[in-house]
Each structure stands twice: as structure tokens, then as C-alpha cells.
Coordinates of C-alpha atoms and ligand atoms in Angstrom, one line a residue:
M170 CA 108.0 95.6 93.4
K171 CA 107.1 92.0 92.4
K172 CA 104.9 90.5 95.1
I173 CA 103.1 93.1 97.1
L174 CA 101.1 92.9 100.4
V175 CA 98.7 95.8 101.1
T176 CA 97.5 96.2 104.7
G177 CA 94.3 98.2 105.4
A178 CA 93.3 97.4 101.8
L179 CA 89.6 98.1 102.2
G180 CA 89.9 101.7 103.2
Q181 CA 89.8 104.9 101.2
I182 CA 93.2 104.5 99.6
G183 CA 93.5 100.7 99.5
S184 CA 90.1 100.2 97.7
E185 CA 91.6 102.0 94.7
L186 CA 95.3 101.3 95.1
V187 CA 94.9 97.5 95.1
M188 CA 93.0 97.6 91.8
K189 CA 95.7 99.9 90.2
L190 CA 98.6 97.7 91.5
R191 CA 96.8 94.6 90.2
N192 CA 96.6 96.3 86.7
I193 CA 100.3 97.0 86.7
Y194 CA 101.8 94.0 88.5
G195 CA 99.2 91.3 87.9
D196 CA 96.2 90.2 89.9
N197 CA 98.0 87.4 91.7
N198 CA 101.0 89.5 92.7
V199 CA 99.0 91.9 94.9
V200 CA 97.7 90.5 98.1
A201 CA 95.0 92.6 99.7
S202 CA 94.5 92.3 103.4
S203 CA 92.3 93.8 106.1
R204 CA 91.1 92.8 109.6
S205 CA 87.8 91.7 108.2
R206 CA 86.1 90.9 104.9
E207 CA 83.7 93.9 105.1
G208 CA 84.3 96.3 102.2
N209 CA 84.8 96.5 98.4
A210 CA 84.0 93.1 96.8
D211 CA 86.2 93.8 93.8
V212 CA 89.3 94.1 96.0
I213 CA 88.4 90.9 97.8
E214 CA 87.6 88.9 94.8
S215 CA 89.9 90.1 92.0
G216 CA 93.1 88.6 93.6
P217 CA 94.5 87.1 96.8
F218 CA 93.0 88.4 100.0
E219 CA 94.1 87.6 103.6
I220 CA 92.7 88.6 107.0
V221 CA 95.5 90.5 108.7
D222 CA 95.0 92.5 111.9
V223 CA 98.2 94.6 112.0
T224 CA 98.2 94.6 115.8
D225 CA 99.0 90.9 115.6
G226 CA 102.5 90.5 114.2
K227 CA 102.1 86.8 113.6
Q228 CA 99.3 87.5 111.0
I229 CA 101.6 89.8 109.0
V230 CA 104.5 87.2 109.1
E231 CA 102.1 84.5 107.9
A232 CA 100.8 86.5 105.0
V233 CA 104.3 87.6 103.9
R234 CA 105.7 84.1 104.1
K235 CA 102.7 82.4 102.4
H236 CA 102.8 84.7 99.4
N237 CA 106.6 85.4 99.2
V238 CA 106.0 89.1 99.6
D239 CA 108.9 91.5 98.7
S240 CA 107.0 94.8 99.2
I241 CA 104.5 95.9 101.9
I242 CA 102.2 98.9 101.3
H243 CA 101.2 99.6 104.9
L244 CA 97.8 101.5 104.9
A245 CA 96.2 100.1 108.1
A246 CA 95.8 103.0 110.5
I247 CA 93.4 105.1 112.5
L248 CA 93.0 108.7 111.2
S249 CA 93.0 112.1 112.9
A250 CA 89.4 112.7 114.1
T251 CA 88.8 109.1 115.3
G252 CA 92.2 109.2 116.9
E253 CA 91.2 112.1 119.2
E254 CA 88.2 110.0 120.3
K255 CA 90.2 106.8 120.7
P256 CA 93.9 107.7 121.4
H257 CA 94.8 104.3 122.9
L258 CA 93.4 102.4 119.9
L259 CA 95.3 104.8 117.6
W260 CA 98.6 104.2 119.3
N261 CA 98.1 100.4 119.2
V262 CA 97.2 100.3 115.5
N263 CA 99.4 103.0 114.1
M264 CA 102.6 102.4 116.2
N265 CA 102.5 98.7 117.0
G266 CA 101.2 97.9 113.5
L267 CA 104.0 99.8 111.9
Y268 CA 106.6 98.2 114.2
Y269 CA 105.4 94.7 113.4
V270 CA 105.4 95.6 109.6
L271 CA 109.0 96.9 109.9
E272 CA 110.1 93.8 111.9
V273 CA 108.7 91.5 109.2
A274 CA 110.3 93.6 106.5
R275 CA 113.7 93.4 108.3
E276 CA 113.5 89.6 108.6
S277 CA 112.0 88.9 105.1
K278 CA 113.9 91.7 103.3
C279 CA 110.8 93.5 102.1
A280 CA 110.6 97.1 100.9
V281 CA 108.0 99.2 102.9
F282 CA 105.8 102.1 101.8
T283 CA 104.1 104.0 104.8
P284 CA 102.1 107.1 104.3
S285 CA 102.7 109.9 106.7
S286 CA 100.4 113.0 106.6
I287 CA 100.3 116.8 106.8
A288 CA 99.3 115.9 110.4
A289 CA 103.0 115.3 111.1
F290 CA 103.2 119.1 111.4
G291 CA 101.9 121.2 114.2
P292 CA 101.1 124.7 115.4
S293 CA 104.7 125.8 115.6
T294 CA 105.5 124.6 112.0
P295 CA 105.8 127.4 109.3
K296 CA 102.3 127.4 107.8
N297 CA 102.9 128.6 104.3
K298 CA 105.0 126.6 101.8
T299 CA 105.9 124.4 104.8
P300 CA 109.4 123.1 104.0
Q301 CA 110.4 119.4 103.6
D302 CA 112.7 119.7 106.7
T303 CA 111.2 121.8 109.4
I304 CA 109.7 121.9 112.9
Q305 CA 107.5 118.9 113.6
R306 CA 105.7 119.2 117.0
P307 CA 102.1 118.0 116.3
N308 CA 99.5 118.2 119.0
T309 CA 97.2 115.4 117.9
I310 CA 97.8 111.7 118.8
Y311 CA 97.6 111.0 115.0
G312 CA 100.3 113.5 114.3
V313 CA 102.5 112.2 117.1
S314 CA 102.1 108.7 115.5
K315 CA 103.0 110.0 112.1
V316 CA 106.2 111.8 113.2
S317 CA 107.2 108.7 115.3
G318 CA 106.4 106.5 112.3
E319 CA 108.6 108.7 109.9
L320 CA 111.5 108.4 112.4
L321 CA 111.0 104.7 113.0
C322 CA 111.1 104.1 109.2
D323 CA 114.3 106.1 108.8
Y324 CA 115.8 104.2 111.7
Y325 CA 115.0 100.8 110.1
H326 CA 116.5 102.1 106.9
E327 CA 119.7 103.3 108.5
K328 CA 120.2 100.6 111.1
F329 CA 118.9 97.5 109.2
G330 CA 119.0 98.5 105.6
V331 CA 115.2 98.1 105.1
D332 CA 114.1 100.0 102.0
T333 CA 111.5 102.3 103.7
R334 CA 109.8 105.1 101.7
G335 CA 106.9 107.3 102.4
V336 CA 105.0 110.5 101.5
R337 CA 103.2 113.1 103.7
Y338 CA 99.7 112.9 102.1
P339 CA 97.4 115.9 102.3
G340 CA 93.6 115.4 102.5
L341 CA 92.6 112.9 99.8
I342 CA 89.5 113.3 97.7
S343 CA 87.9 110.3 96.0
Y344 CA 84.6 108.8 94.9
A345 CA 85.2 105.0 95.2
A346 CA 85.3 104.6 99.0
L347 CA 84.3 107.1 101.7
P348 CA 87.1 108.6 103.9
G349 CA 87.7 106.9 107.3
G350 CA 87.5 109.4 110.1
G351 CA 89.8 112.3 109.2
T352 CA 89.6 116.0 109.5
T353 CA 89.7 116.6 105.7
D354 CA 86.7 114.3 105.1
Y355 CA 84.4 117.3 104.5
A356 CA 86.1 117.8 101.1
V357 CA 84.7 114.4 100.0
H358 CA 81.3 114.7 101.7
I359 CA 80.6 118.1 100.0
Y360 CA 80.5 116.4 96.6
Y361 CA 78.0 113.8 97.7
E362 CA 75.7 116.3 99.3
A363 CA 76.0 118.8 96.4
L364 CA 74.7 116.1 94.1
R365 CA 72.2 114.5 96.5
S366 CA 70.6 117.2 98.5
K367 CA 72.1 120.4 97.0
K368 CA 72.9 121.5 100.6
F369 CA 75.9 121.0 102.7
T370 CA 76.7 121.9 106.3
C371 CA 80.5 122.2 106.6
N372 CA 82.2 121.3 109.9
I373 CA 85.3 123.3 109.1
K374 CA 85.4 127.1 109.3
E375 CA 85.5 129.4 106.3
G376 CA 89.0 130.4 105.5
T377 CA 90.7 127.2 106.8
K378 CA 93.1 126.3 104.1
M379 CA 94.5 122.8 103.9
D380 CA 96.5 120.9 101.3
M381 CA 94.4 118.4 99.3
M382 CA 94.9 115.9 96.4
Y383 CA 92.7 113.9 94.1
M384 CA 93.1 110.1 94.5
P385 CA 94.6 109.3 91.0
D386 CA 97.6 111.5 91.9
A387 CA 97.9 109.9 95.4
L388 CA 98.0 106.5 93.8
D389 CA 100.6 107.5 91.2
A390 CA 102.8 108.8 94.0
V391 CA 103.0 105.3 95.5
V392 CA 104.1 103.6 92.3
Q393 CA 106.5 106.4 91.3
L394 CA 108.2 106.6 94.7
M395 CA 108.5 102.8 95.1
E396 CA 109.9 102.5 91.6
A397 CA 112.3 105.5 92.0
N398 CA 116.0 104.9 91.8
P399 CA 117.2 104.8 95.4
D400 CA 120.4 106.6 94.5
N401 CA 118.3 109.7 93.9
L402 CA 116.5 109.7 97.2
R403 CA 118.1 112.0 99.8
H404 CA 114.9 111.9 101.8
R405 CA 112.9 108.8 102.4
N406 CA 110.4 109.2 105.3
A407 CA 108.6 111.1 104.3
F408 CA 108.2 113.4 101.3
N409 CA 105.9 116.5 101.3
I410 CA 103.5 116.1 98.4
T411 CA 100.6 118.3 97.5
A412 CA 98.3 119.1 94.5
M413 CA 96.2 122.1 95.7
S414 CA 95.3 124.1 98.8
F415 CA 91.9 125.5 99.5
G416 CA 89.4 126.5 102.2
P417 CA 85.7 125.3 102.3
E418 CA 84.4 128.4 100.5
E419 CA 86.7 127.8 97.6
I420 CA 85.6 124.2 97.0
Y421 CA 82.0 125.3 97.5
R422 CA 82.4 128.0 94.8
E423 CA 84.0 125.5 92.4
I424 CA 81.1 123.0 92.8
K425 CA 78.5 125.8 92.5
K426 CA 79.8 126.6 89.0
H427 CA 78.4 123.2 88.0
I428 CA 75.4 123.1 90.4
P429 CA 74.2 126.7 90.7
E430 CA 71.4 125.9 93.2
F431 CA 74.0 124.3 95.7
E432 CA 74.1 126.0 99.1
M433 CA 76.5 125.6 102.0
D434 CA 76.4 126.7 105.6
Y435 CA 78.7 126.1 108.6
K436 CA 78.4 124.2 111.9
V437 CA 82.0 124.0 113.0
D438 CA 83.2 120.9 114.9
P439 CA 85.6 122.3 117.5
I440 CA 87.7 119.1 117.6
K441 CA 88.2 119.0 113.9
Q442 CA 88.7 122.7 113.6
K443 CA 91.5 122.6 116.3
I444 CA 93.2 119.8 114.3
A445 CA 92.8 121.7 111.0
D446 CA 94.2 124.9 112.6
S447 CA 97.3 123.1 113.7
W448 CA 98.1 121.9 110.1
P449 CA 99.9 123.8 107.3
D450 CA 98.0 126.0 104.9
S451 CA 100.2 124.8 102.0
L452 CA 103.2 122.5 101.6
D453 CA 106.5 122.9 99.7
D454 CA 106.8 119.7 97.7
S455 CA 110.0 120.6 95.8
A456 CA 112.0 117.7 97.3
A457 CA 109.6 115.1 95.9
R458 CA 109.6 116.9 92.5
E459 CA 113.4 116.9 92.4
E460 CA 114.2 113.5 93.9
W461 CA 111.6 111.3 92.1
G462 CA 109.7 113.5 89.6
W463 CA 106.5 114.1 91.6
N464 CA 104.1 116.1 89.3
P465 CA 100.4 115.9 90.1
K466 CA 97.9 116.1 87.3
Y467 CA 94.7 117.4 89.0
D468 CA 93.9 120.9 90.4
L469 CA 90.6 122.0 92.1
T470 CA 89.0 122.7 88.7
S471 CA 89.8 119.5 86.9
M472 CA 89.2 117.4 90.1
T473 CA 85.7 118.9 90.5
I474 CA 84.7 118.1 86.9
D475 CA 85.9 114.5 87.3
M476 CA 84.5 114.0 90.8
L477 CA 81.0 115.2 89.8
E478 CA 81.0 113.1 86.7
K479 CA 82.1 109.9 88.5
L480 CA 79.8 110.4 91.5
R481 CA 76.8 111.1 89.3
R482 CA 77.4 107.7 87.6
K483 CA 78.0 106.0 91.0
L484 CA 74.9 107.5 92.6
N485 CA 72.8 106.9 89.5
L486 CA 71.8 110.6 89.3
Ligands
LIG565 P1 91.0 104.4 106.0 O1 90.6 104.6 107.4 O2 90.1 104.6 104.9 O3 91.6 102.9 105.8 C1 92.4 102.3 106.8 C2 91.9 100.8 106.9 O4 92.7 100.2 107.9 C3 90.4 100.7 107.2 O5 89.8 99.9 106.2 C4 90.5 100.0 108.6 O6 89.4 99.0 108.7 C5 91.8 99.3 108.5 N1 92.3 99.0 109.9 C6 92.1 99.6 111.0 N2 92.7 99.0 112.1 C7 93.2 97.8 111.5 C8 94.0 96.8 112.1 N3 94.2 96.7 113.4 N4 94.4 95.8 111.2 C9 94.2 95.9 109.9 N5 93.5 96.9 109.3 C10 93.0 97.8 110.1 O7 92.4 105.2 105.7 P2 93.0 105.6 104.4 O8 92.5 107.0 104.1 O9 93.0 104.6 103.4 O10 94.6 105.9 104.9 C11 95.6 104.9 104.7 C12 96.9 105.5 105.2 O11 97.1 106.8 104.5 C13 96.9 105.8 106.7 O12 98.2 105.6 107.2 C14 96.5 107.3 106.7 O13 97.0 107.9 107.9 C15 97.3 107.8 105.5 N6 96.7 109.1 105.0 C16 95.5 109.2 104.5 C17 95.0 110.4 104.1 C18 93.6 110.5 103.5 O14 93.2 111.7 103.3 N7 92.9 109.5 103.2 C19 95.8 111.5 104.2 C20 97.1 111.4 104.8 C21 97.5 110.2 105.2
LIG566 C1 92.9 113.2 108.1 O1 92.2 114.2 108.0 O2 93.1 112.6 109.2 C2 93.6 112.6 106.9 C3 95.0 113.2 106.8 C4 95.2 114.5 106.2 O3 95.9 112.6 107.3 N1 92.8 112.9 105.8

């Protein structure tokens, strides 16, 4: 990667990924973009920034040509919970957006990174140690867009030689930007409320295990996979990756070790619960480990220590 365009750059991942990429590849070589200028000022001001609405293919073409882009990190998307409220919007952003990105990449010979998700699996997928290659029949519009996206990316690689790569991210936990309308968002909000009000009402039922990951590992995955030797990649779109798997009661107990007065109760959101129940309990990420050396650094214990320390500083507590 030499000249990188990041779409959806002001979201949960983009806010941190752009800064990391600028550190590695140089401020001027990472073009952040979003459909508006609302969001993290550091991302907008520390390097080139363009307004790009991914549902308008021309705007992507213009940004790629103007900056001589060779790699597109495509993060603009609608996530699972918002998607169930606005399925038509989701289809337009997630599918048309990806199609336009792939078309630009085909014409301008760009590499493309597109995150898939644990949402690409569904109720009939094996739940434990979910294999890399297995049944993918999701029952959410988000999941349908993720499976379709994986297939479209593979198609563009096989048919047109576009260097497409991707991972199936689990729920991501971070302190810099809030999550954007997903089912795993509770695992971020719980840290804020543990510090602020010492009370948290969880919208996901006790015992609901989902894969999760701390943001530094998620960012490393992008760089490692995009820099991996293509000869070693038997899979491309998209690799299972995970760092930990837990239910709400386990993250609660871990936080309580540091904040003994912290209390949690439950008010289950039926839509989010249905989505969570359809996803795996834990992924098998051995293909990523074998093909490009995936090896996450954080588990629940080390993530919790770091999250609480960073959030205390951010919230001036
Ligand atoms: P996010 O919602 O925080 O950020 C997405 C950004 O895209 C937002 O800033 C939004 O304003 C922008 N956007 C929406 N519509 C747009 C449009 N038409 N044009 C341009 N920008 C638009 O999401 P995120 O968590 O940063 O996720 C990025 C990618 O990673 C998505 O593909 C998501 O499905 C995937 N992913 C995220 C997680 C997670 O836990 N965060 C897990 C699995 C997969
Ligand atoms: C969501 O909950 O929608 C995302 C995801 C796992 O894809 N965090």
C-alpha cells in the first residue's frame, strides 16, 4: 500500500485506523473520506480529507483519481441493528457502495480491503469453533450484505484480478469513537457506564456468547493482511479472526474486579437478541493464523485493564 483511500473514515474503526495508517505510510499518503465532515477532527485535519458518499460512484472515482490511490480500505457501511430498522438504506450503502468501490478498483487497479463480520454466519452455521469454510445462511439484512460482499469480492478477484482481501471481524471494543449501531455495542457501552454511573443495563441476555476483539488487534489485522504475500493466501474474502469470546456476565465480572461497586441488570432488546442468537459463539481463526500470521495480543483481562485506563483519561475521571 502506498496511497490509501479510507471510506467511512469517521466511524469506530476509521477514526483509529486512519491515524495508524498515517503513522506507518505518511500523513499525505492516507486520504480519509466520509459523507460529511462531522466527526474526529484529528482524522480530518492530520492529512487529506474528501467528502465521499459511497452510494455515488462518481465521488469515489474522483477521490481515487485526484490522489492517485492504489489501495482502498472500504469501511463505509450500515451495521446490524440499524440495518434491521432501515434495510433498504443498508442495501444501498453496503451493496451499491461496495460495487462502486470494486468497479473503481478494477478500472484504476487498486487493492481493496473490505471487512466482513461474524454476521456473515446464521442460525444453521455450527456455533462453536465456527470453521472458515462452512454454512452461511444469515437471517439479517446486514448478514446477507456481508455474505454477498464476500462473494462479490472473490468474484472481482477471480474474474478481473482485483486484489481483494477481507476479514470477518467480531464485535470490536474501543475507546476513541463510539460504535455505530451494531449488536455487540453493549460491550463498549458497559465500560463507559461502569466508570460514569457504576450501573449498566445490558440489552443482551446473560449467557449470550459472541466473539469480540480489542481495536488495536483489529487495526493490526488490516495492515498484516494487506501486506501479506499473496502467494500464501488460499482464502481472501474473508478470513475468520477472533481474540476472545464472552457473554455479558463475563465482561461484567472482569470490570467488577477493578470497580467493585459496579452493578449490572438486564433489559433485553428482542431485535438485538435475535441477531446475537443467530451468530456464532466462537470462531475458528486457524486459516488466518496459518496464511498470514494472525495472532491477537489482547484477551478480556488485558483489554479491560487498558480500556478502563484509557477511558478514565478520556472522560477526565
Ligand atoms: P461505523 O458505523 O462506526 O462507521 C461507518 C461509517 O460509514 C460511519 O461514519 C458512517 O457515517 C459512514 N457512512 C454511512 N453511510 C455512508 C455513505 N453512504 N457514504 C460514506 N460513508 C458512509 O462502522 P465501523 O464499526 O467503523 O465499521 C466499519 C466496517 O467494519 C463495516 O463494514 C462494518 O460492517 C465492519 N465491521 C465492524 C465491526 C465493529 O464491531 N465495529 C464488526 C464487524 C464488521
Ligand atoms: C455489529 O454488531 O453489527 C457489528 C458486527 C459484529 O458486525 N459490531
